[in-house]
Coordinates of C-alpha atoms in Angstrom, one line a residue:
M235 CA -127.6 -123.7 23.7
E236 CA -130.3 -126.5 22.6
K237 CA -131.1 -126.3 18.9
R238 CA -134.4 -126.6 17.8
P239 CA -135.5 -128.1 14.6
A240 CA -136.1 -126.3 11.4
G241 CA -139.9 -127.3 11.0
G242 CA -140.7 -126.5 14.8
N243 CA -142.0 -128.7 17.2
K244 CA -145.0 -130.5 15.5
A245 CA -146.8 -131.1 18.9
D246 CA -146.8 -127.6 19.5
P247 CA -150.5 -126.4 18.0
G248 CA -149.3 -122.8 17.9
P249 CA -151.0 -119.6 19.8
L250 CA -154.8 -120.0 19.4
I251 CA -155.9 -117.4 16.7
H252 CA -159.0 -115.3 17.6
Y253 CA -162.2 -116.1 16.2
P254 CA -164.6 -113.3 16.6
D255 CA -167.9 -115.3 16.2
F256 CA -166.5 -118.1 18.4
E257 CA -168.1 -116.9 21.6
K258 CA -171.1 -115.9 20.1
L259 CA -171.8 -119.1 18.2
K260 CA -170.3 -121.1 21.3
A261 CA -173.3 -119.1 23.3
A262 CA -175.8 -120.2 20.7
V263 CA -175.0 -123.7 21.5
G264 CA -175.0 -123.5 25.1
K265 CA -178.3 -122.0 25.0
L266 CA -179.6 -124.7 22.5
R267 CA -177.9 -127.3 25.2
T268 CA -180.0 -126.0 27.9
E269 CA -183.1 -125.7 25.9
L270 CA -182.6 -129.5 24.6
S271 CA -181.8 -130.8 28.3
M272 CA -185.0 -128.8 29.5
L273 CA -187.3 -130.3 26.9
V274 CA -185.6 -134.0 27.5
L275 CA -186.8 -133.2 31.4
E276 CA -190.6 -132.1 30.1
K277 CA -190.7 -135.1 28.0
D278 CA -189.5 -137.6 30.4
E279 CA -191.9 -136.2 33.0
L280 CA -194.7 -136.6 30.8
L281 CA -193.7 -140.4 30.0
L282 CA -192.2 -141.5 33.0
V283 CA -194.3 -139.4 36.0
E284 CA -197.5 -137.9 34.6
C285 CA -198.7 -140.2 31.9
R286 CA -198.1 -143.2 34.6
N287 CA -199.8 -141.7 37.4
I288 CA -202.7 -140.6 34.9
E289 CA -203.1 -144.1 33.4
M290 CA -203.0 -145.2 37.2
L291 CA -205.7 -143.2 38.3
Y292 CA -207.6 -144.4 35.2
M293 CA -207.3 -148.0 35.7
L294 CA -208.1 -147.7 39.4
A295 CA -211.3 -146.1 38.5
V296 CA -212.6 -147.9 35.7
G297 CA -210.1 -150.6 34.2
G298 CA -211.3 -153.4 35.9
L299 CA -215.0 -152.6 34.5
E300 CA -213.2 -152.0 30.9
Y301 CA -211.6 -155.7 31.5
K302 CA -214.6 -157.2 32.6
A303 CA -216.8 -155.8 29.2
F304 CA -214.4 -156.9 26.9
R305 CA -213.4 -160.0 28.0
L306 CA -217.3 -160.7 28.1
Q307 CA -217.3 -159.3 24.6
C308 CA -214.6 -161.9 23.5
R309 CA -216.4 -164.8 25.1
V310 CA -219.6 -163.8 23.3
L311 CA -217.4 -163.4 19.9
R312 CA -215.8 -166.8 20.2
L313 CA -219.2 -168.4 21.2
R314 CA -220.8 -167.3 18.0
R315 CA -218.1 -168.2 15.9
K316 CA -217.7 -171.6 17.1
A317 CA -221.9 -172.3 16.4
E318 CA -221.2 -170.7 12.9
M319 CA -218.8 -173.6 12.5
I320 CA -220.7 -176.0 13.9
Q321 CA -223.4 -175.5 11.8
A322 CA -221.3 -175.0 9.1
R323 CA -219.6 -178.6 9.6
K324 CA -223.4 -180.1 10.2
N325 CA -224.7 -178.6 6.6
R326 CA -221.6 -180.1 4.7
Q327 CA -222.6 -183.4 7.0
E328 CA -219.5 -183.4 8.2
R329 CA -218.2 -184.9 11.7
V330 CA -218.8 -182.2 14.0
S331 CA -214.4 -182.3 16.3
L332 CA -215.3 -180.0 19.1
P333 CA -211.2 -180.4 19.5
E334 CA -210.6 -179.3 16.3
I335 CA -213.1 -175.9 16.1
E336 CA -211.6 -175.0 19.8
E337 CA -208.1 -175.2 18.2
A338 CA -209.0 -173.1 15.4
L339 CA -210.7 -170.5 17.3
D340 CA -208.0 -170.2 19.3
A341 CA -206.1 -169.1 16.0
Q342 CA -208.7 -167.1 15.2
F343 CA -209.1 -165.2 18.3
A344 CA -205.4 -164.6 19.5
E345 CA -205.5 -161.2 19.1
Y346 CA -207.7 -160.9 21.3
Q347 CA -206.6 -163.1 24.0
A348 CA -203.6 -160.6 23.9
R349 CA -205.2 -157.8 24.3
L350 CA -206.9 -159.4 27.3
E351 CA -203.5 -159.9 28.1
E352 CA -202.7 -156.2 27.7
K353 CA -205.3 -155.1 29.6
I354 CA -205.3 -156.8 32.7
G355 CA -201.4 -155.9 33.1
R356 CA -202.4 -152.4 32.7
V357 CA -204.8 -153.3 35.7
N358 CA -202.0 -155.3 37.5
A359 CA -199.2 -152.2 36.6
A360 CA -201.6 -149.4 38.2
L361 CA -202.0 -151.4 41.4
E362 CA -198.9 -152.3 41.8
R363 CA -197.5 -148.2 41.4
S364 CA -200.7 -147.6 44.0
R365 CA -198.8 -149.2 46.1
G366 CA -195.6 -147.2 46.2
Q367 CA -194.4 -145.0 48.6
P368 CA -194.9 -141.7 47.0
L369 CA -192.4 -138.8 47.3
S370 CA -192.5 -135.4 49.3
V371 CA -192.5 -132.2 47.3
E372 CA -189.2 -131.4 48.1
Q373 CA -187.9 -134.7 47.4
A374 CA -189.9 -134.6 44.5
R375 CA -188.3 -131.1 43.3
E376 CA -184.7 -132.5 44.1
L377 CA -185.5 -135.7 41.9
K378 CA -186.2 -133.2 38.9
K379 CA -182.9 -131.4 39.7
R380 CA -180.8 -134.5 40.2
Y381 CA -182.1 -136.1 36.8
R382 CA -181.7 -132.9 34.9
N383 CA -178.3 -132.0 35.8
I384 CA -177.8 -136.1 34.8
V385 CA -179.6 -135.4 31.7
K386 CA -177.1 -132.5 30.9
A387 CA -174.1 -134.0 31.6
L388 CA -175.0 -137.9 30.1
H389 CA -177.5 -137.6 27.7
P390 CA -176.5 -139.3 24.5
D391 CA -178.3 -136.6 22.5
L392 CA -176.3 -133.9 24.1
H393 CA -173.2 -135.9 24.1
P394 CA -173.1 -138.3 21.4
E395 CA -169.6 -139.0 22.0
L396 CA -170.2 -140.8 25.1
G397 CA -170.6 -145.0 25.0
G398 CA -169.9 -147.7 27.1
A399 CA -170.2 -147.5 31.0
R400 CA -171.2 -143.5 31.1
L401 CA -173.6 -144.3 28.3
Q402 CA -174.9 -147.0 30.7
L403 CA -175.0 -144.6 34.0
F404 CA -177.3 -142.4 31.9
Y405 CA -179.8 -145.5 31.2
N406 CA -179.6 -146.2 34.7
A407 CA -180.5 -142.6 35.6
V408 CA -183.9 -143.2 33.6
T409 CA -184.9 -145.9 35.5
A410 CA -184.2 -144.3 39.0
Y411 CA -185.9 -141.5 37.6
E412 CA -188.8 -143.7 36.6
N413 CA -189.0 -145.4 39.8
G414 CA -188.7 -142.0 42.2
D415 CA -185.2 -143.7 43.4
L416 CA -183.7 -140.0 45.2
D417 CA -180.5 -142.2 46.3
G418 CA -179.7 -143.6 43.0
L419 CA -180.1 -140.3 41.5
N420 CA -177.6 -138.9 43.7
L421 CA -175.1 -141.4 43.4
I422 CA -175.3 -141.5 39.6
S423 CA -175.0 -137.5 39.7
A424 CA -171.7 -137.5 41.8
M425 CA -170.4 -139.7 39.0
A426 CA -171.2 -137.9 36.3
G427 CA -168.9 -135.4 34.8
D428 CA -168.7 -132.4 32.2
T429 CA -167.5 -132.8 29.0
A430 CA -164.7 -130.6 27.8
P431 CA -165.7 -127.7 25.4
P432 CA -164.2 -127.1 22.0
D433 CA -161.3 -124.7 21.6
A434 CA -161.3 -121.6 19.5
R435 CA -159.2 -122.8 16.4
E436 CA -160.8 -123.4 13.0
D437 CA -162.4 -126.8 13.3
G438 CA -163.5 -126.1 17.0
I439 CA -166.0 -123.5 15.2
K440 CA -166.6 -126.2 12.6
A441 CA -167.7 -128.0 15.2
L442 CA -169.8 -126.0 16.8
A443 CA -171.2 -125.0 13.7
R444 CA -172.1 -128.7 13.4
E445 CA -173.2 -128.9 16.9
K446 CA -175.5 -126.3 16.4
A447 CA -177.6 -127.5 13.6
R448 CA -177.7 -131.1 15.1
L449 CA -179.3 -129.4 18.2
E450 CA -181.9 -127.5 16.6
G451 CA -182.7 -130.5 14.6
L452 CA -183.3 -132.5 17.6
L453 CA -185.2 -129.7 19.4
E454 CA -187.6 -129.8 16.4
G455 CA -188.6 -133.3 16.9
L456 CA -188.6 -133.5 21.0
R457 CA -191.1 -130.6 20.7
D458 CA -193.2 -132.8 18.1
R459 CA -192.7 -135.5 20.2
I460 CA -193.9 -133.8 23.1
A461 CA -196.8 -132.4 21.4
R462 CA -198.2 -135.9 20.5
I463 CA -197.7 -137.5 23.8
R464 CA -200.0 -134.7 25.1
A465 CA -202.5 -135.6 21.8
E466 CA -202.6 -139.1 22.7
Y467 CA -203.5 -141.8 25.9
P468 CA -203.4 -141.5 28.5
Y469 CA -202.5 -138.1 28.5
T470 CA -205.8 -137.2 27.1
M471 CA -207.3 -138.6 30.1
K472 CA -205.9 -136.1 32.4
A473 CA -209.0 -134.1 32.8
F474 CA -211.4 -137.4 32.9
V475 CA -209.3 -138.7 36.3
R476 CA -210.3 -135.6 37.9
D477 CA -213.9 -135.4 37.3
E478 CA -216.1 -137.6 39.5
K479 CA -219.2 -136.8 37.3
Q480 CA -217.1 -138.4 34.0
I481 CA -215.8 -141.6 36.3
G482 CA -219.7 -142.1 37.0
A483 CA -220.8 -142.1 33.6
R484 CA -218.3 -144.2 32.2
K485 CA -218.8 -146.4 35.1
A486 CA -222.4 -146.8 34.6
E487 CA -221.9 -147.1 30.8
L488 CA -219.3 -150.0 31.2
E489 CA -222.0 -151.9 33.6
A490 CA -224.7 -151.7 31.3
A491 CA -222.5 -152.9 28.6
I492 CA -221.6 -156.1 31.1
A493 CA -225.1 -156.5 31.2
Q494 CA -225.9 -156.9 27.9
W495 CA -223.0 -159.1 27.2
Q496 CA -223.8 -161.3 30.0
E497 CA -227.2 -161.9 28.4
A498 CA -225.8 -162.3 24.9
L499 CA -223.1 -164.9 26.8
A500 CA -226.3 -166.8 28.5
A501 CA -227.9 -167.1 25.2
C502 CA -224.8 -167.9 23.1
Q503 CA -224.5 -170.9 25.4
A504 CA -227.9 -171.9 25.6
R505 CA -227.3 -172.2 21.8
I506 CA -224.3 -173.9 22.0
R507 CA -225.8 -176.9 24.0
E508 CA -228.6 -177.3 21.9
M509 CA -226.7 -177.8 18.9
T510 CA -224.1 -179.9 20.4
G511 CA -226.9 -181.9 22.9

């Protein structure tokens, strides 16, 4: 008969010890994971779908007029500053170099130019989104279902141990969800697998307790994030884009502002011609 070493087989972990609280803790962690996956889906639905649709509708309604008004405002402010700089040089009896003044103005109004480019970028993004092919109700429902399953299997908050290719798979899923790519999500969903649960050993219980505390912290942060999204632009424009009366009033307000800035622009241009003529 084969003799067993006195110390026993070190590779054998031995029988599992029964811990009465293990199943209760495991169930609590499972519930937290489910809640977290649902909140992640809610947050991504807000950010990647609903808010983008709201901003698209807002930009299509009044974005062009807002851009035009802001562009005129920037031109007027720049010309007023240009007139001040010309007058200052004349008062000091200095040579007036228009190229030097324009270079200085470029630096002073760089922030305004950046904001102009941001605004036109948003308008272009809205136009591009409006040309996309919308999903049917059934396809949209399937998209959310697939994405939630992927979140449960691959989200780094739920599975901090994941890395490399599987983490990239999750980021690819976010992009596919954002773009309404149901075929891409179906493929990623098929590739995503479940992670192995801890066993009922003492170290497994400690790991579950740590995981429970970590998930509770993540849930609190996620609830705060969702509240902030709902309190900020573009979500705050949700009622506006559905109200033709509000849209009409905003258009009238912008058109009046544009007319005022056009008058101011003509006056500034006339003053510059007079000063440099």
